[in-house]
């Protein structure tokens, strides 16, 4: 892992190399979108003319002609207004731009942060892990994953997945789901959640967890009447700092050999380029690289805590 000064140098280097490329590309995208708006206007005018001619052919009634024309215009406007302003662009332009962003920025940043890390844009994690974590119930209706970081620390493997989860057509999680596998089972199963998260509290109670309150966090544990105070305090400090820095909601769960971390960023679009000017693109690059660096620090620290506190580790 690189230190903060080297991280800033990395950010400055990538911004200077890549911001002009993506600015020119996004400007190209905006020009095409503007051109397509004029094309849409021409199509609407043509449809009005066609509707008018069609109505005139069928009837000499001016009222019917106007009704037919207005009806067709409303259909076109409805289709347009229910899509985003770039919907008329070829899908390949948008997809290529996002792929280039991940290739030129995200993968480069991950490699320089830690050359042992492996990054993939597509993955498909077994749903077993999502259910086992205890963060979600059994009614996950849809799950989409589009980024995957894997690595090792002290022979302990971990996986970081950018995932979006729906429950009955409603997004319940947009963020990073992290899986850390240790060599042996934890002595206690535990889950750390925020007090205000009543849904996760109810899920924990249904699974038979006992509850301990501490400040704005709630520790749910099972199997024994004792829990590791050091583990809780270390995790709670980490979570509080990360929550403040990134406005995120974090949950931690230990089950059998696994430590699960869920970092929910609500509606933030992670590792995706937006169509903005040079300044905003630079800010996006800075945000994503800093986020990756801090998440990896959080994961590494969590592994260190696990190695110390898991009493059954070999």
Short mmCIF file of C-alpha atoms in Angstrom, two decimals:
data_model
loop_
_atom_site.label_atom_id
_atom_site.label_comp_id
_atom_site.label_asym_id
_atom_site.label_seq_id
_atom_site.Cartn_x
_atom_site.Cartn_y
_atom_site.Cartn_z
CA UNK A 1 0.00 0.00 0.00
CA UNK A 2 1.25 3.48 -0.87
CA UNK A 3 1.26 6.32 1.67
CA UNK A 4 -0.82 9.49 1.44
CA UNK A 5 1.86 11.61 -0.27
CA UNK A 6 2.46 8.99 -2.96
CA UNK A 7 -1.30 8.60 -3.33
CA UNK A 8 -1.64 12.31 -4.11
CA UNK A 9 1.20 12.05 -6.64
CA UNK A 10 -0.58 9.10 -8.26
CA UNK A 11 -3.84 11.06 -8.45
CA UNK A 12 -2.11 14.11 -9.96
CA UNK A 13 -0.31 11.92 -12.50
CA UNK A 14 -3.45 10.11 -13.66
CA UNK A 15 -5.46 13.34 -13.83
CA UNK A 16 -2.84 15.03 -15.99
CA UNK A 17 -2.66 12.01 -18.29
CA UNK A 18 -6.34 11.13 -18.59
CA UNK A 19 -8.54 14.17 -17.92
CA UNK A 20 -7.99 15.70 -21.39
CA UNK A 21 -8.83 12.37 -23.06
CA UNK A 22 -12.11 11.98 -21.22
CA UNK A 23 -12.99 15.67 -21.54
CA UNK A 24 -12.65 15.48 -25.32
CA UNK A 25 -14.66 12.25 -25.38
CA UNK A 26 -17.47 13.65 -23.25
CA UNK A 27 -17.57 16.80 -25.36
CA UNK A 28 -17.94 14.55 -28.40
CA UNK A 29 -20.79 12.73 -26.66
CA UNK A 30 -22.53 16.03 -25.85
CA UNK A 31 -22.20 17.23 -29.45
CA UNK A 32 -23.83 14.04 -30.73
CA UNK A 33 -26.59 14.39 -28.14
CA UNK A 34 -27.20 17.99 -29.24
CA UNK A 35 -27.28 16.90 -32.88
CA UNK A 36 -29.76 14.15 -32.04
CA UNK A 37 -32.05 16.65 -30.35
CA UNK A 38 -32.29 18.52 -33.64
CA UNK A 39 -32.91 15.22 -35.40
CA UNK A 40 -35.68 14.49 -32.91
CA UNK A 41 -37.23 17.92 -33.56
CA UNK A 42 -37.16 17.25 -37.30
CA UNK A 43 -38.78 13.84 -36.70
CA UNK A 44 -41.54 15.48 -34.64
CA UNK A 45 -42.20 18.04 -37.39
CA UNK A 46 -42.28 15.29 -40.00
CA UNK A 47 -44.66 13.23 -37.87
CA UNK A 48 -46.97 16.25 -37.59
CA UNK A 49 -46.89 16.68 -41.36
CA UNK A 50 -47.48 12.96 -41.89
CA UNK A 51 -50.33 12.95 -39.37
CA UNK A 52 -51.86 16.00 -41.04
CA UNK A 53 -51.61 14.48 -44.51
CA UNK A 54 -53.00 11.19 -43.20
CA UNK A 55 -55.87 12.94 -41.51
CA UNK A 56 -56.58 15.01 -44.60
CA UNK A 57 -56.60 11.85 -46.72
CA UNK A 58 -59.15 10.20 -44.45
CA UNK A 59 -61.31 13.18 -43.70
CA UNK A 60 -61.65 16.83 -44.58
CA UNK A 61 -62.30 17.62 -40.91
CA UNK A 62 -59.66 20.00 -39.53
CA UNK A 63 -60.51 18.84 -36.01
CA UNK A 64 -59.67 15.23 -36.78
CA UNK A 65 -56.47 16.26 -38.56
CA UNK A 66 -55.27 18.21 -35.49
CA UNK A 67 -56.23 15.44 -33.07
CA UNK A 68 -54.30 12.86 -35.10
CA UNK A 69 -51.23 15.09 -35.26
CA UNK A 70 -51.26 15.99 -31.55
CA UNK A 71 -51.77 12.33 -30.59
CA UNK A 72 -48.69 11.20 -32.50
CA UNK A 73 -46.60 14.07 -31.12
CA UNK A 74 -47.55 13.11 -27.55
CA UNK A 75 -46.47 9.52 -28.19
CA UNK A 76 -43.04 10.67 -29.43
CA UNK A 77 -42.57 13.11 -26.53
CA UNK A 78 -43.55 10.44 -24.02
CA UNK A 79 -40.93 8.05 -25.38
CA UNK A 80 -38.30 10.78 -25.32
CA UNK A 81 -39.08 12.15 -21.84
CA UNK A 82 -39.10 8.68 -20.24
CA UNK A 83 -35.51 8.08 -21.34
CA UNK A 84 -32.34 9.96 -20.43
CA UNK A 85 -30.96 12.75 -22.57
CA UNK A 86 -28.29 10.45 -24.05
CA UNK A 87 -30.72 7.69 -24.99
CA UNK A 88 -30.40 8.48 -28.71
CA UNK A 89 -26.69 7.83 -28.69
CA UNK A 90 -25.34 4.51 -29.94
CA UNK A 91 -24.86 2.24 -26.94
CA UNK A 92 -21.33 1.46 -28.06
CA UNK A 93 -20.15 5.06 -27.45
CA UNK A 94 -21.28 5.05 -23.83
CA UNK A 95 -20.08 1.53 -23.12
CA UNK A 96 -16.69 2.19 -24.66
CA UNK A 97 -16.24 5.39 -22.64
CA UNK A 98 -16.99 3.61 -19.35
CA UNK A 99 -14.72 0.71 -20.26
CA UNK A 100 -11.91 3.11 -21.12
CA UNK A 101 -12.37 4.89 -17.80
CA UNK A 102 -11.99 1.66 -15.88
CA UNK A 103 -9.06 0.57 -18.01
CA UNK A 104 -7.19 3.88 -18.03
CA UNK A 105 -8.00 5.06 -14.50
CA UNK A 106 -9.32 2.38 -12.14
CA UNK A 107 -7.11 -0.54 -13.16
CA UNK A 108 -4.03 1.73 -13.33
CA UNK A 109 -4.76 3.15 -9.87
CA UNK A 110 -5.30 -0.29 -8.34
CA UNK A 111 -2.03 -1.57 -9.79
CA UNK A 112 -0.04 1.39 -8.43
CA UNK A 113 -1.73 1.19 -5.02
CA UNK A 114 -0.79 -2.49 -4.76
CA UNK A 115 0.75 -4.40 -7.67
CA UNK A 116 -0.46 -7.71 -6.16
CA UNK A 117 -4.13 -6.78 -6.60
CA UNK A 118 -6.17 -8.14 -9.49
CA UNK A 119 -8.98 -6.14 -11.13
CA UNK A 120 -11.77 -7.38 -13.39
CA UNK A 121 -14.65 -5.39 -14.82
CA UNK A 122 -17.06 -8.32 -14.84
CA UNK A 123 -17.68 -11.03 -12.28
CA UNK A 124 -20.41 -13.27 -10.93
CA UNK A 125 -20.20 -14.01 -7.22
CA UNK A 126 -22.06 -16.97 -5.77
CA UNK A 127 -25.25 -15.71 -4.11
CA UNK A 128 -24.45 -18.05 -1.22
CA UNK A 129 -22.05 -15.42 0.17
CA UNK A 130 -24.65 -12.65 0.10
CA UNK A 131 -27.13 -14.81 2.00
CA UNK A 132 -24.51 -16.10 4.44
CA UNK A 133 -23.41 -12.59 5.40
CA UNK A 134 -26.75 -11.90 7.08
CA UNK A 135 -27.00 -8.42 5.55
CA UNK A 136 -29.80 -9.41 3.18
CA UNK A 137 -32.85 -11.61 3.50
CA UNK A 138 -33.84 -14.39 1.11
CA UNK A 139 -35.88 -12.12 -1.18
CA UNK A 140 -33.09 -10.72 -3.35
CA UNK A 141 -34.85 -10.37 -6.69
CA UNK A 142 -31.95 -9.05 -8.73
CA UNK A 143 -28.20 -8.58 -8.33
CA UNK A 144 -25.80 -6.81 -10.67
CA UNK A 145 -22.01 -6.84 -10.28
CA UNK A 146 -19.65 -4.90 -12.50
CA UNK A 147 -16.27 -4.55 -10.77
CA UNK A 148 -14.13 -7.03 -8.88
CA UNK A 149 -10.89 -6.59 -6.91
CA UNK A 150 -9.10 -9.57 -5.38
CA UNK A 151 -5.93 -9.84 -3.36
CA UNK A 152 -4.15 -11.34 -0.35
CA UNK A 153 -2.75 -10.10 2.94
CA UNK A 154 -0.83 -12.33 5.31
CA UNK A 155 -1.95 -15.34 3.20
CA UNK A 156 -5.60 -14.31 3.78
CA UNK A 157 -7.51 -13.84 0.53
CA UNK A 158 -10.16 -11.15 0.05
CA UNK A 159 -12.55 -10.05 -2.66
CA UNK A 160 -14.13 -6.61 -3.15
CA UNK A 161 -17.20 -6.48 -5.40
CA UNK A 162 -19.07 -3.41 -6.65
CA UNK A 163 -22.63 -4.70 -6.41
CA UNK A 164 -26.18 -3.43 -6.77
CA UNK A 165 -28.95 -5.47 -5.14
CA UNK A 166 -32.70 -5.18 -5.61
CA UNK A 167 -35.46 -6.54 -3.44
CA UNK A 168 -38.84 -6.55 -5.16
CA UNK A 169 -37.71 -3.95 -7.76
CA UNK A 170 -36.34 -1.65 -5.03
CA UNK A 171 -32.61 -1.05 -4.59
CA UNK A 172 -31.57 -2.02 -1.08
CA UNK A 173 -27.79 -1.92 -1.59
CA UNK A 174 -25.50 0.09 -3.87
CA UNK A 175 -21.88 -0.23 -2.89
CA UNK A 176 -19.04 -2.61 -2.08
CA UNK A 177 -19.47 -6.13 -0.74
CA UNK A 178 -16.24 -7.57 0.71
CA UNK A 179 -15.48 -11.21 1.44
CA UNK A 180 -12.49 -12.21 3.58
CA UNK A 181 -11.80 -15.91 4.15
CA UNK A 182 -9.72 -17.03 7.10
CA UNK A 183 -8.18 -20.43 7.62
CA UNK A 184 -10.39 -21.42 10.57
CA UNK A 185 -13.77 -20.54 12.06
CA UNK A 186 -14.30 -17.53 14.28
CA UNK A 187 -14.90 -18.24 17.96
CA UNK A 188 -18.06 -16.14 17.89
CA UNK A 189 -20.28 -15.04 15.07
CA UNK A 190 -20.88 -11.30 15.21
CA UNK A 191 -22.48 -8.53 13.19
CA UNK A 192 -21.89 -4.81 13.67
CA UNK A 193 -24.63 -2.49 12.40
CA UNK A 194 -25.85 1.05 13.00
CA UNK A 195 -28.52 1.50 15.65
CA UNK A 196 -30.88 3.24 13.24
CA UNK A 197 -30.87 0.27 10.87
CA UNK A 198 -33.91 -1.52 12.26
CA UNK A 199 -34.22 -3.89 9.31
CA UNK A 200 -30.78 -5.42 9.85
CA UNK A 201 -31.44 -5.52 13.62
CA UNK A 202 -34.61 -7.52 13.01
CA UNK A 203 -32.74 -9.88 10.67
CA UNK A 204 -30.05 -10.40 13.31
CA UNK A 205 -32.66 -11.16 15.98
CA UNK A 206 -34.36 -13.67 13.69
CA UNK A 207 -31.01 -15.44 13.27
CA UNK A 208 -30.70 -15.74 17.07
CA UNK A 209 -28.06 -13.07 17.68
CA UNK A 210 -27.73 -11.34 21.04
CA UNK A 211 -27.43 -7.55 21.04
CA UNK A 212 -24.93 -5.18 22.66
CA UNK A 213 -25.25 -1.41 22.18
CA UNK A 214 -22.30 0.99 21.97
CA UNK A 215 -22.71 4.62 20.90
CA UNK A 216 -24.27 4.64 17.41
CA UNK A 217 -23.34 1.03 16.69
CA UNK A 218 -24.95 -2.25 17.63
CA UNK A 219 -22.98 -5.46 18.03
CA UNK A 220 -24.94 -8.67 17.43
CA UNK A 221 -23.18 -11.83 18.56
CA UNK A 222 -24.03 -15.49 19.07
CA UNK A 223 -22.78 -18.89 20.27
CA UNK A 224 -21.44 -17.73 23.65
CA UNK A 225 -22.32 -15.17 26.30
CA UNK A 226 -19.00 -13.42 25.76
CA UNK A 227 -17.81 -11.17 22.97
CA UNK A 228 -14.42 -9.72 22.26
CA UNK A 229 -14.44 -6.12 23.52
CA UNK A 230 -11.19 -5.34 21.70
CA UNK A 231 -12.60 -6.57 18.39
CA UNK A 232 -15.67 -4.41 18.83
CA UNK A 233 -13.78 -1.26 19.78
CA UNK A 234 -11.31 -1.60 16.90
CA UNK A 235 -14.04 -2.21 14.34
CA UNK A 236 -16.20 0.60 15.71
CA UNK A 237 -13.37 3.16 15.42
CA UNK A 238 -12.63 2.04 11.84
CA UNK A 239 -16.29 2.17 10.86
CA UNK A 240 -16.89 5.58 12.41
CA UNK A 241 -13.90 7.11 10.61
CA UNK A 242 -14.86 5.58 7.28
CA UNK A 243 -18.49 6.63 7.66
CA UNK A 244 -17.47 10.24 8.29
CA UNK A 245 -15.01 10.37 5.39
CA UNK A 246 -17.24 8.73 2.77
CA UNK A 247 -20.81 9.19 4.01
CA UNK A 248 -21.30 5.42 3.93
CA UNK A 249 -23.22 2.86 5.94
CA UNK A 250 -21.07 -0.12 6.93
CA UNK A 251 -22.00 -3.53 8.25
CA UNK A 252 -19.55 -6.19 9.45
CA UNK A 253 -20.41 -9.84 9.93
CA UNK A 254 -18.31 -12.86 10.94
CA UNK A 255 -19.71 -16.30 10.10
CA UNK A 256 -17.68 -19.52 10.26
CA UNK A 257 -14.45 -18.83 8.31
CA UNK A 258 -15.70 -15.64 6.70
CA UNK A 259 -15.62 -11.97 7.53
CA UNK A 260 -18.13 -10.00 5.44
CA UNK A 261 -18.10 -6.22 5.05
CA UNK A 262 -20.90 -4.31 3.36
CA UNK A 263 -20.29 -0.65 2.46
CA UNK A 264 -23.46 1.00 1.18
CA UNK A 265 -22.95 4.32 -0.66
CA UNK A 266 -26.67 4.80 -1.35
CA UNK A 267 -27.05 6.28 -4.85
CA UNK A 268 -23.40 7.04 -5.64
CA UNK A 269 -22.25 5.59 -8.95
CA UNK A 270 -18.90 3.97 -8.19
CA UNK A 271 -16.14 3.70 -10.78
CA UNK A 272 -18.35 5.13 -13.53
CA UNK A 273 -17.47 8.19 -15.60
CA UNK A 274 -20.10 10.92 -15.77
CA UNK A 275 -20.53 13.36 -18.64
CA UNK A 276 -19.08 16.50 -17.12
CA UNK A 277 -16.39 19.09 -17.79
CA UNK A 278 -12.66 18.76 -17.09
CA UNK A 279 -12.87 19.95 -13.47
CA UNK A 280 -15.63 17.53 -12.55
CA UNK A 281 -13.92 14.65 -14.35
CA UNK A 282 -10.76 15.37 -12.34
CA UNK A 283 -12.79 15.38 -9.13
CA UNK A 284 -14.36 12.06 -10.09
CA UNK A 285 -10.93 10.52 -10.73
CA UNK A 286 -9.68 11.84 -7.38
CA UNK A 287 -12.77 10.54 -5.56
CA UNK A 288 -12.58 7.03 -7.03
CA UNK A 289 -8.84 6.58 -6.43
CA UNK A 290 -9.07 7.89 -2.86
CA UNK A 291 -12.05 5.65 -2.20
CA UNK A 292 -10.22 2.55 -3.49
CA UNK A 293 -7.19 3.39 -1.36
CA UNK A 294 -9.26 3.90 1.81
CA UNK A 295 -11.33 0.77 1.23
CA UNK A 296 -8.15 -1.29 0.88
CA UNK A 297 -6.78 0.25 4.09
CA UNK A 298 -10.04 -0.65 5.82
CA UNK A 299 -9.90 -4.23 4.50
CA UNK A 300 -6.25 -4.69 5.47
CA UNK A 301 -6.89 -3.35 8.97
CA UNK A 302 -9.92 -5.63 9.33
CA UNK A 303 -7.78 -8.63 8.35
CA UNK A 304 -5.15 -7.62 10.89
CA UNK A 305 -7.84 -7.40 13.57
CA UNK A 306 -9.15 -10.79 12.52
CA UNK A 307 -5.72 -12.38 12.79
CA UNK A 308 -5.34 -10.97 16.31
CA UNK A 309 -8.84 -11.56 17.63
CA UNK A 310 -9.82 -14.84 16.05
CA UNK A 311 -8.77 -17.13 18.86
CA UNK A 312 -8.93 -20.30 16.78
CA UNK A 313 -6.57 -19.12 14.06
CA UNK A 314 -3.71 -21.53 13.52
#
